[in-house]
XYZ file of C-alpha atoms in Angstrom:
494
model
C -90.022 -31.374 -0.670
C -88.799 -34.842 -1.817
C -86.194 -34.951 -4.558
C -87.543 -35.769 -8.011
C -86.682 -39.089 -9.676
C -84.960 -37.157 -12.455
C -82.716 -35.319 -10.017
C -81.788 -38.589 -8.292
C -80.954 -40.161 -11.654
C -78.742 -37.213 -12.525
C -76.966 -37.435 -9.173
C -76.338 -41.121 -9.834
C -74.981 -40.293 -13.279
C -72.475 -37.935 -11.622
C -71.207 -40.178 -8.802
C -72.211 -43.670 -9.926
C -74.606 -46.099 -8.193
C -72.189 -46.750 -5.309
C -71.880 -43.029 -4.637
C -75.556 -42.341 -3.952
C -77.351 -43.169 -0.693
C -81.141 -42.879 -0.778
C -82.365 -45.704 1.481
C -84.034 -44.631 4.717
C -81.592 -46.551 6.895
C -78.610 -45.259 4.923
C -79.680 -41.632 5.201
C -80.396 -42.047 8.915
C -76.652 -42.536 9.419
C -76.190 -38.900 8.407
C -78.933 -37.308 10.518
C -76.541 -35.605 12.967
C -72.926 -34.996 13.823
C -71.449 -35.867 17.220
C -73.739 -33.240 18.749
C -76.757 -35.531 18.612
C -79.151 -32.941 20.039
C -79.584 -31.356 16.574
C -80.872 -33.667 13.836
C -81.982 -33.385 10.219
C -82.054 -36.225 7.697
C -80.972 -35.464 4.114
C -83.128 -36.616 1.212
C -80.043 -38.053 -0.465
C -76.350 -38.447 0.308
C -73.730 -38.322 -2.428
C -70.124 -39.451 -2.077
C -68.077 -37.769 -4.806
C -64.501 -38.705 -5.636
C -63.357 -35.489 -7.328
C -63.755 -31.734 -7.225
C -65.350 -31.866 -10.686
C -68.090 -34.119 -9.331
C -68.669 -31.763 -6.373
C -68.996 -28.800 -8.734
C -71.467 -30.701 -10.929
C -73.577 -31.616 -7.888
C -73.657 -28.021 -6.656
C -74.685 -26.692 -10.075
C -77.442 -29.286 -10.305
C -78.789 -28.529 -6.826
C -78.654 -24.794 -7.461
C -80.658 -25.189 -10.641
C -83.251 -27.315 -8.819
C -83.292 -25.059 -5.704
C -82.200 -27.923 -3.441
C -80.301 -27.326 -0.172
C -76.727 -28.657 0.045
C -75.009 -29.760 3.252
C -71.273 -30.612 3.192
C -69.979 -33.266 5.572
C -66.577 -34.610 6.513
C -66.206 -37.354 9.107
C -69.211 -36.107 11.093
C -67.141 -35.452 14.226
C -68.377 -31.852 14.599
C -70.019 -30.748 17.828
C -72.294 -27.880 16.767
C -75.059 -29.431 14.689
C -73.221 -28.225 11.596
C -73.184 -31.355 9.425
C -76.887 -32.163 9.458
C -79.686 -31.283 7.047
C -82.443 -29.203 8.718
C -84.211 -28.693 5.372
C -83.432 -32.086 3.872
C -81.864 -31.756 0.449
C -78.570 -33.269 -0.697
C -75.680 -33.997 1.643
C -72.236 -34.117 0.046
C -69.984 -36.430 2.046
C -66.262 -35.974 1.350
C -65.135 -39.278 2.877
C -64.077 -40.811 -0.460
C -61.905 -37.788 -1.293
C -59.232 -38.885 1.164
C -55.934 -38.920 -0.734
C -52.658 -37.143 -0.153
C -52.176 -35.469 -3.535
C -48.620 -34.234 -2.984
C -45.960 -34.120 -0.290
C -43.690 -31.152 -1.041
C -40.922 -31.313 1.557
C -38.692 -28.615 -0.016
C -41.577 -26.164 0.436
C -42.684 -27.781 3.723
C -46.253 -28.296 2.621
C -48.694 -30.944 1.466
C -51.725 -30.916 -0.806
C -54.551 -33.163 0.377
C -58.164 -33.933 -0.381
C -60.695 -32.787 2.236
C -61.623 -36.278 3.455
C -58.068 -37.161 4.516
C -58.001 -38.079 8.198
C -55.966 -35.591 10.223
C -53.634 -38.137 11.828
C -52.894 -39.881 8.537
C -50.922 -36.875 7.307
C -48.599 -36.851 10.317
C -48.130 -40.612 9.983
C -47.230 -40.193 6.303
C -44.637 -37.477 6.980
C -43.102 -38.625 10.277
C -40.234 -40.590 8.716
C -39.152 -37.441 6.887
C -39.157 -35.480 10.146
C -42.432 -33.555 9.731
C -45.945 -33.498 11.157
C -49.246 -31.631 10.759
C -49.511 -29.519 13.899
C -53.279 -28.928 14.419
C -54.372 -31.898 16.529
C -58.029 -31.856 17.603
C -58.841 -34.581 20.102
C -60.743 -36.306 17.289
C -57.674 -36.321 15.031
C -57.800 -40.121 14.709
C -61.114 -39.802 12.850
C -61.716 -36.148 11.902
C -60.950 -34.953 8.378
C -58.687 -32.082 7.376
C -61.463 -30.551 5.281
C -63.751 -30.602 8.307
C -60.969 -29.148 10.460
C -60.615 -26.297 7.974
C -64.363 -25.724 7.800
C -64.637 -25.190 11.565
C -61.095 -23.830 12.101
C -60.405 -26.633 14.562
C -57.854 -26.352 17.328
C -56.406 -28.967 19.643
C -54.086 -29.388 22.625
C -50.905 -28.374 20.809
C -52.420 -25.264 19.233
C -51.268 -23.238 22.243
C -47.769 -23.179 20.750
C -48.377 -24.012 17.098
C -51.631 -22.205 16.308
C -55.037 -23.353 15.090
C -55.933 -24.740 11.668
C -56.042 -21.377 9.880
C -52.372 -20.860 10.789
C -51.497 -24.030 8.863
C -53.669 -23.673 5.744
C -51.805 -22.067 2.862
C -54.375 -22.556 0.141
C -57.741 -24.060 -0.707
C -59.602 -25.432 -3.673
C -63.253 -24.475 -3.238
C -66.542 -24.962 -5.065
C -68.629 -21.806 -4.611
C -72.392 -21.657 -4.237
C -72.605 -20.955 -7.965
C -70.781 -24.210 -8.725
C -67.514 -22.529 -9.743
C -64.206 -24.204 -8.879
C -61.741 -21.616 -7.551
C -58.217 -21.667 -6.134
C -57.465 -19.569 -3.053
C -53.963 -18.963 -1.723
C -51.132 -21.291 -2.684
C -47.811 -22.709 -1.550
C -46.220 -19.366 -0.807
C -46.760 -18.064 2.710
C -47.690 -14.520 1.726
C -49.772 -13.573 -1.310
C -51.044 -10.169 -2.472
C -54.692 -9.235 -2.365
C -57.493 -10.178 -0.024
C -56.972 -13.140 2.300
C -59.812 -15.214 0.892
C -58.246 -18.377 2.294
C -58.658 -16.924 5.770
C -62.258 -16.002 4.981
C -63.082 -19.550 3.905
C -61.435 -21.301 6.878
C -64.036 -21.455 9.625
C -66.979 -20.649 7.330
C -68.527 -24.085 8.002
C -69.456 -24.710 4.390
C -71.721 -21.653 4.157
C -69.480 -19.867 1.624
C -68.200 -22.819 -0.377
C -67.301 -26.496 -0.288
C -63.639 -27.292 0.317
C -62.371 -29.844 -2.209
C -58.614 -29.473 -1.688
C -56.287 -28.114 0.993
C -52.648 -27.017 0.902
C -51.317 -27.289 4.453
C -48.108 -26.299 6.151
C -45.879 -29.083 7.468
C -43.912 -28.540 10.688
C -40.556 -30.015 11.720
C -40.742 -32.601 14.468
C -39.197 -31.210 17.673
C -35.834 -32.459 18.907
C -37.239 -33.440 22.271
C -40.507 -33.731 24.213
C -41.245 -33.723 27.942
C -44.710 -34.408 29.361
C -45.576 -33.415 32.936
C -48.686 -34.321 34.940
C -49.406 -32.026 37.889
C -52.348 -32.594 40.245
C -54.032 -29.936 42.413
C -56.544 -29.821 45.284
C -59.014 -27.679 43.312
C -59.637 -26.558 39.756
C -59.138 -22.952 40.900
C -55.600 -23.816 42.087
C -54.843 -25.395 38.719
C -56.265 -22.341 36.921
C -54.046 -20.002 38.906
C -51.041 -22.150 37.961
C -51.930 -21.846 34.269
C -51.990 -18.053 34.436
C -48.692 -18.026 36.336
C -46.940 -20.254 33.771
C -47.929 -18.014 30.861
C -47.162 -14.894 32.904
C -43.629 -16.241 33.413
C -43.113 -16.105 29.643
C -43.230 -19.874 29.114
C -45.378 -21.169 26.249
C -45.703 -24.954 26.510
C -46.635 -26.970 23.457
C -49.772 -27.999 25.348
C -51.385 -27.055 28.649
C -54.528 -29.121 29.278
C -56.790 -29.256 32.325
C -59.162 -31.975 33.565
C -61.377 -31.768 36.634
C -62.208 -34.396 39.247
C -65.327 -35.694 37.465
C -63.417 -36.291 34.232
C -60.407 -37.783 36.026
C -62.628 -40.335 37.717
C -64.316 -41.346 34.456
C -60.995 -41.635 32.601
C -59.507 -43.843 35.284
C -62.539 -46.106 35.298
C -62.477 -46.480 31.512
C -58.921 -45.945 30.278
C -56.654 -46.284 33.344
C -54.321 -43.535 32.168
C -52.689 -43.109 35.563
C -54.347 -39.863 36.624
C -54.608 -39.421 40.436
C -58.238 -40.056 41.395
C -58.210 -37.945 44.537
C -57.187 -34.708 42.818
C -59.585 -31.841 42.215
C -57.874 -31.171 38.882
C -54.817 -32.103 36.861
C -52.718 -30.202 34.365
C -51.183 -32.099 31.459
C -48.213 -29.972 30.435
C -46.089 -30.747 27.397
C -42.863 -29.035 26.405
C -41.165 -29.595 23.069
C -38.268 -28.153 21.105
C -34.496 -28.187 21.644
C -33.592 -30.413 24.586
C -31.700 -27.627 26.357
C -34.726 -25.325 26.096
C -37.060 -27.986 27.463
C -34.869 -28.572 30.503
C -34.616 -24.822 31.119
C -38.427 -24.507 31.070
C -39.277 -27.606 33.095
C -37.783 -26.455 36.392
C -39.683 -23.134 36.627
C -42.928 -24.830 35.584
C -42.574 -27.374 38.370
C -41.771 -24.569 40.825
C -44.879 -22.624 39.756
C -47.049 -25.705 40.213
C -45.688 -26.209 43.726
C -46.325 -22.558 44.557
C -49.961 -23.158 43.620
C -50.356 -26.130 45.964
C -49.638 -28.993 43.545
C -50.264 -32.330 45.220
C -47.988 -34.283 42.889
C -45.765 -33.571 39.894
C -44.916 -36.498 37.651
C -42.779 -36.560 34.492
C -43.439 -39.243 31.876
C -40.376 -41.518 31.855
C -40.963 -43.187 28.494
C -42.813 -42.722 25.229
C -45.283 -45.397 26.329
C -46.060 -43.521 29.563
C -46.408 -40.250 27.665
C -48.748 -41.889 25.137
C -50.919 -43.268 27.944
C -51.259 -39.837 29.574
C -52.330 -38.402 26.232
C -54.655 -41.318 25.578
C -56.585 -40.266 28.683
C -56.900 -36.706 27.414
C -57.603 -37.489 23.761
C -60.278 -40.061 24.558
C -61.909 -38.158 27.405
C -65.123 -37.558 25.469
C -65.568 -41.277 25.035
C -65.766 -41.969 28.763
C -68.698 -39.688 29.538
C -71.068 -42.535 28.878
C -69.943 -43.873 32.253
C -71.300 -40.724 33.894
C -74.491 -39.846 32.057
C -76.773 -40.881 29.190
C -76.195 -37.567 27.373
C -74.120 -34.415 27.582
C -73.795 -31.018 25.913
C -70.178 -30.169 25.132
C -69.503 -26.432 24.984
C -66.603 -24.592 23.390
C -66.427 -21.069 24.777
C -63.291 -19.006 25.357
C -62.161 -16.605 28.076
C -58.924 -14.666 28.513
C -56.430 -16.837 30.424
C -56.432 -14.393 33.321
C -60.165 -15.070 33.767
C -59.815 -18.844 34.184
C -60.153 -18.844 37.990
C -63.202 -16.587 37.780
C -64.956 -18.623 35.082
C -64.263 -21.856 36.968
C -66.063 -20.423 39.993
C -68.893 -19.239 37.745
C -69.247 -22.694 36.188
C -69.651 -24.199 39.623
C -72.319 -21.615 40.446
C -74.154 -22.245 37.158
C -74.144 -25.979 37.804
C -75.553 -25.463 41.303
C -78.274 -23.057 40.109
C -79.494 -25.424 37.422
C -78.883 -28.623 39.385
C -76.648 -30.117 36.696
C -73.168 -31.626 36.810
C -70.615 -29.762 34.694
C -67.481 -31.768 33.881
C -64.467 -29.856 32.572
C -61.721 -30.942 30.195
C -60.176 -28.149 28.150
C -57.285 -26.311 26.541
C -56.355 -24.218 29.562
C -53.329 -22.582 27.975
C -55.398 -20.533 25.531
C -58.562 -20.258 27.625
C -60.577 -22.562 25.335
C -63.113 -24.182 27.657
C -64.920 -27.472 27.083
C -67.483 -27.714 29.886
C -69.670 -30.796 29.512
C -73.201 -30.371 30.857
C -74.549 -33.799 31.827
C -78.248 -34.609 31.297
C -80.739 -37.347 30.431
C -82.586 -36.897 27.141
C -85.510 -38.985 28.470
C -86.091 -36.490 31.291
C -87.566 -33.228 29.873
C -86.716 -31.295 33.044
C -83.103 -32.470 32.812
C -82.919 -31.402 29.153
C -84.281 -27.951 29.981
C -81.836 -27.412 32.827
C -78.923 -28.530 30.642
C -79.873 -26.153 27.817
C -80.243 -23.201 30.158
C -76.952 -23.973 31.901
C -75.175 -24.414 28.577
C -76.331 -21.083 27.203
C -75.614 -19.316 30.487
C -72.044 -20.632 30.257
C -71.664 -19.020 26.832
C -73.121 -15.723 28.033
C -70.810 -15.713 31.062
C -67.748 -16.256 28.866
C -68.723 -13.411 26.537
C -69.329 -11.172 29.554
C -65.760 -11.864 30.708
C -64.350 -10.704 27.373
C -64.363 -14.092 25.682
C -65.962 -15.704 22.650
C -68.706 -18.183 21.758
C -66.282 -20.651 20.203
C -62.623 -21.508 20.214
C -62.585 -24.320 17.658
C -65.942 -26.078 17.231
C -67.673 -23.235 15.370
C -71.251 -21.958 15.550
C -73.403 -24.291 13.444
C -77.003 -24.691 14.569
C -76.233 -24.705 18.260
C -74.993 -21.146 18.798
C -76.407 -19.195 15.856
C -79.146 -17.511 17.923
C -76.515 -16.377 20.426
C -74.397 -14.526 17.857
C -76.035 -11.279 18.937
C -74.245 -11.615 22.278
C -70.963 -11.064 20.483
C -71.745 -9.143 17.296
C -73.758 -6.036 16.506
C -76.559 -5.826 13.960
C -74.137 -4.179 11.523
C -71.604 -6.979 12.025
C -74.199 -9.643 11.283
C -75.439 -7.731 8.239
C -71.887 -7.728 6.847
C -71.590 -11.468 7.471
C -74.858 -11.991 5.583
C -73.624 -9.864 2.669
C -70.427 -11.917 2.475
C -72.455 -15.120 2.418
C -74.635 -13.805 -0.424
C -71.535 -12.976 -2.472
C -70.186 -16.534 -2.283
C -73.468 -18.389 -1.893
C -76.008 -16.337 -3.882
C -78.861 -18.851 -3.608
C -78.331 -19.350 0.131
C -78.479 -23.107 -0.386
C -75.038 -24.004 0.992
C -75.395 -25.360 4.530
C -78.566 -23.368 5.314
C -79.631 -22.388 8.843
C -76.064 -22.341 10.174
C -73.986 -19.581 11.831
C -76.288 -16.565 11.327
C -79.464 -16.033 13.418
C -82.778 -17.008 11.850
C -86.210 -15.392 11.941
C -85.312 -12.278 13.897
C -83.608 -8.980 13.358
C -79.829 -9.010 13.163
C -78.321 -8.738 16.604
C -81.315 -10.190 18.442
C -81.041 -13.320 20.522
C -83.714 -15.833 21.393
C -85.553 -16.255 24.690
C -83.107 -18.778 26.068
C -80.208 -16.422 25.416
C -82.096 -13.668 27.231
C -82.572 -16.057 30.101
C -78.839 -16.688 30.240
C -78.076 -12.990 30.152
C -80.760 -12.303 32.741
C -79.126 -14.625 35.202
C -75.765 -12.993 34.625
C -76.826 -9.388 34.871
C -80.241 -9.233 36.555
C -79.534 -11.684 39.344
C -81.404 -14.711 40.619
C -84.293 -12.615 41.953
C -85.700 -12.352 38.425
C -86.355 -16.099 38.361
C -88.832 -18.265 40.165
C -87.986 -21.323 42.218
C -88.370 -23.630 39.230
C -85.656 -21.759 37.373
C -88.032 -20.124 34.920
C -87.998 -16.498 33.883
C -91.473 -15.041 34.554
C -91.609 -13.264 31.192
C -91.022 -16.408 29.106
């Protein structure tokens, strides 16, 4: 239902004429996040500059029964920052200030629209940085990182976003402004900060974040090791962790991704390799040197073709440029791709790599891999062409089969991207009906009208714990075997 003129006037009174977007072309900019498969155009976009304005907008929309969708930089990959029911989108991009740098307490207070990398740049001269570093850190916002509990390459050693959020300022679904947590590391009572991180805006809208700052390490060493196959590289990952060594980062890229990166970025990755590991050590210089030798030995034991150590900061930065900008080079390979975010135990990496190859062959799709190997957080990219319906269908089936396979191996549906629209109907693969009922009860407590980021995370239109037909198809392939499917790849009962 279109928004009434009176409601639009009231929104403009709250944020000012420059803070309201209602033109068709302006709203089209906000129809999707980076996962362009899922789209929904809001009826209006507001750009508040304060928590008080956010609270006023939420109260207004609640009174008028209008859906609300929060949005940061729009770099999400789950269809989380789009408006399936229209309504009002609240973009936090103008709330982008550092409110306080508190070095004695090793923390900072920031607004949700602050770009992730800006905080590390602002604290580097004082010897600190913000550790969570999603590959989109040059453009993603800290509020968005908190909403999806984002990870990143260096989260193997330092932990994901929730490990670095000390407190939050949040506007609830009732329009109340509340403070959760604080500057102290441990507080009595329920961990409501932990509940809110990763809730994807379904429990409340983050308007302020208190984050932990981390000391810059004394030294850094970056190693690039290439392998004949991705299975060899996976075995090396398990062996490194088994040896008791926890690198700051342990990233893997397969041959398809290596080729695209070298064509677009020229990062110096060996084109002939089946896979490479980007291994980074940081900390005291003596500790780094003590860890480097056994890591190199483990790589050689697992048939490493070449082991190269970055000799300068410029060479190290170029190696990381290839990894951080990998998603941007896929346009050289395909018109479209589905980027997944499942997790498996590290010990299952060789097995899931073989399964990914089998899934790609069954569905006749190319699956390109670039991921956080150290903590088993996979990022398989399923390549397809949106103008070819058969290609789209095969990509969707392969993508959901990947998720089902990871859960079957003891893993999870997401390591850092979240659930959003993309994976909500697969939640029954991981959680029971009782689990999902408890999640729904928690949402009702914080978001009584159900208007905050609707149609995200929890399954729609079916009993708790059920999954949709495509999820059944994925499970059928995993557990029933290929005989249950016809030559076209269709399940006969669908």
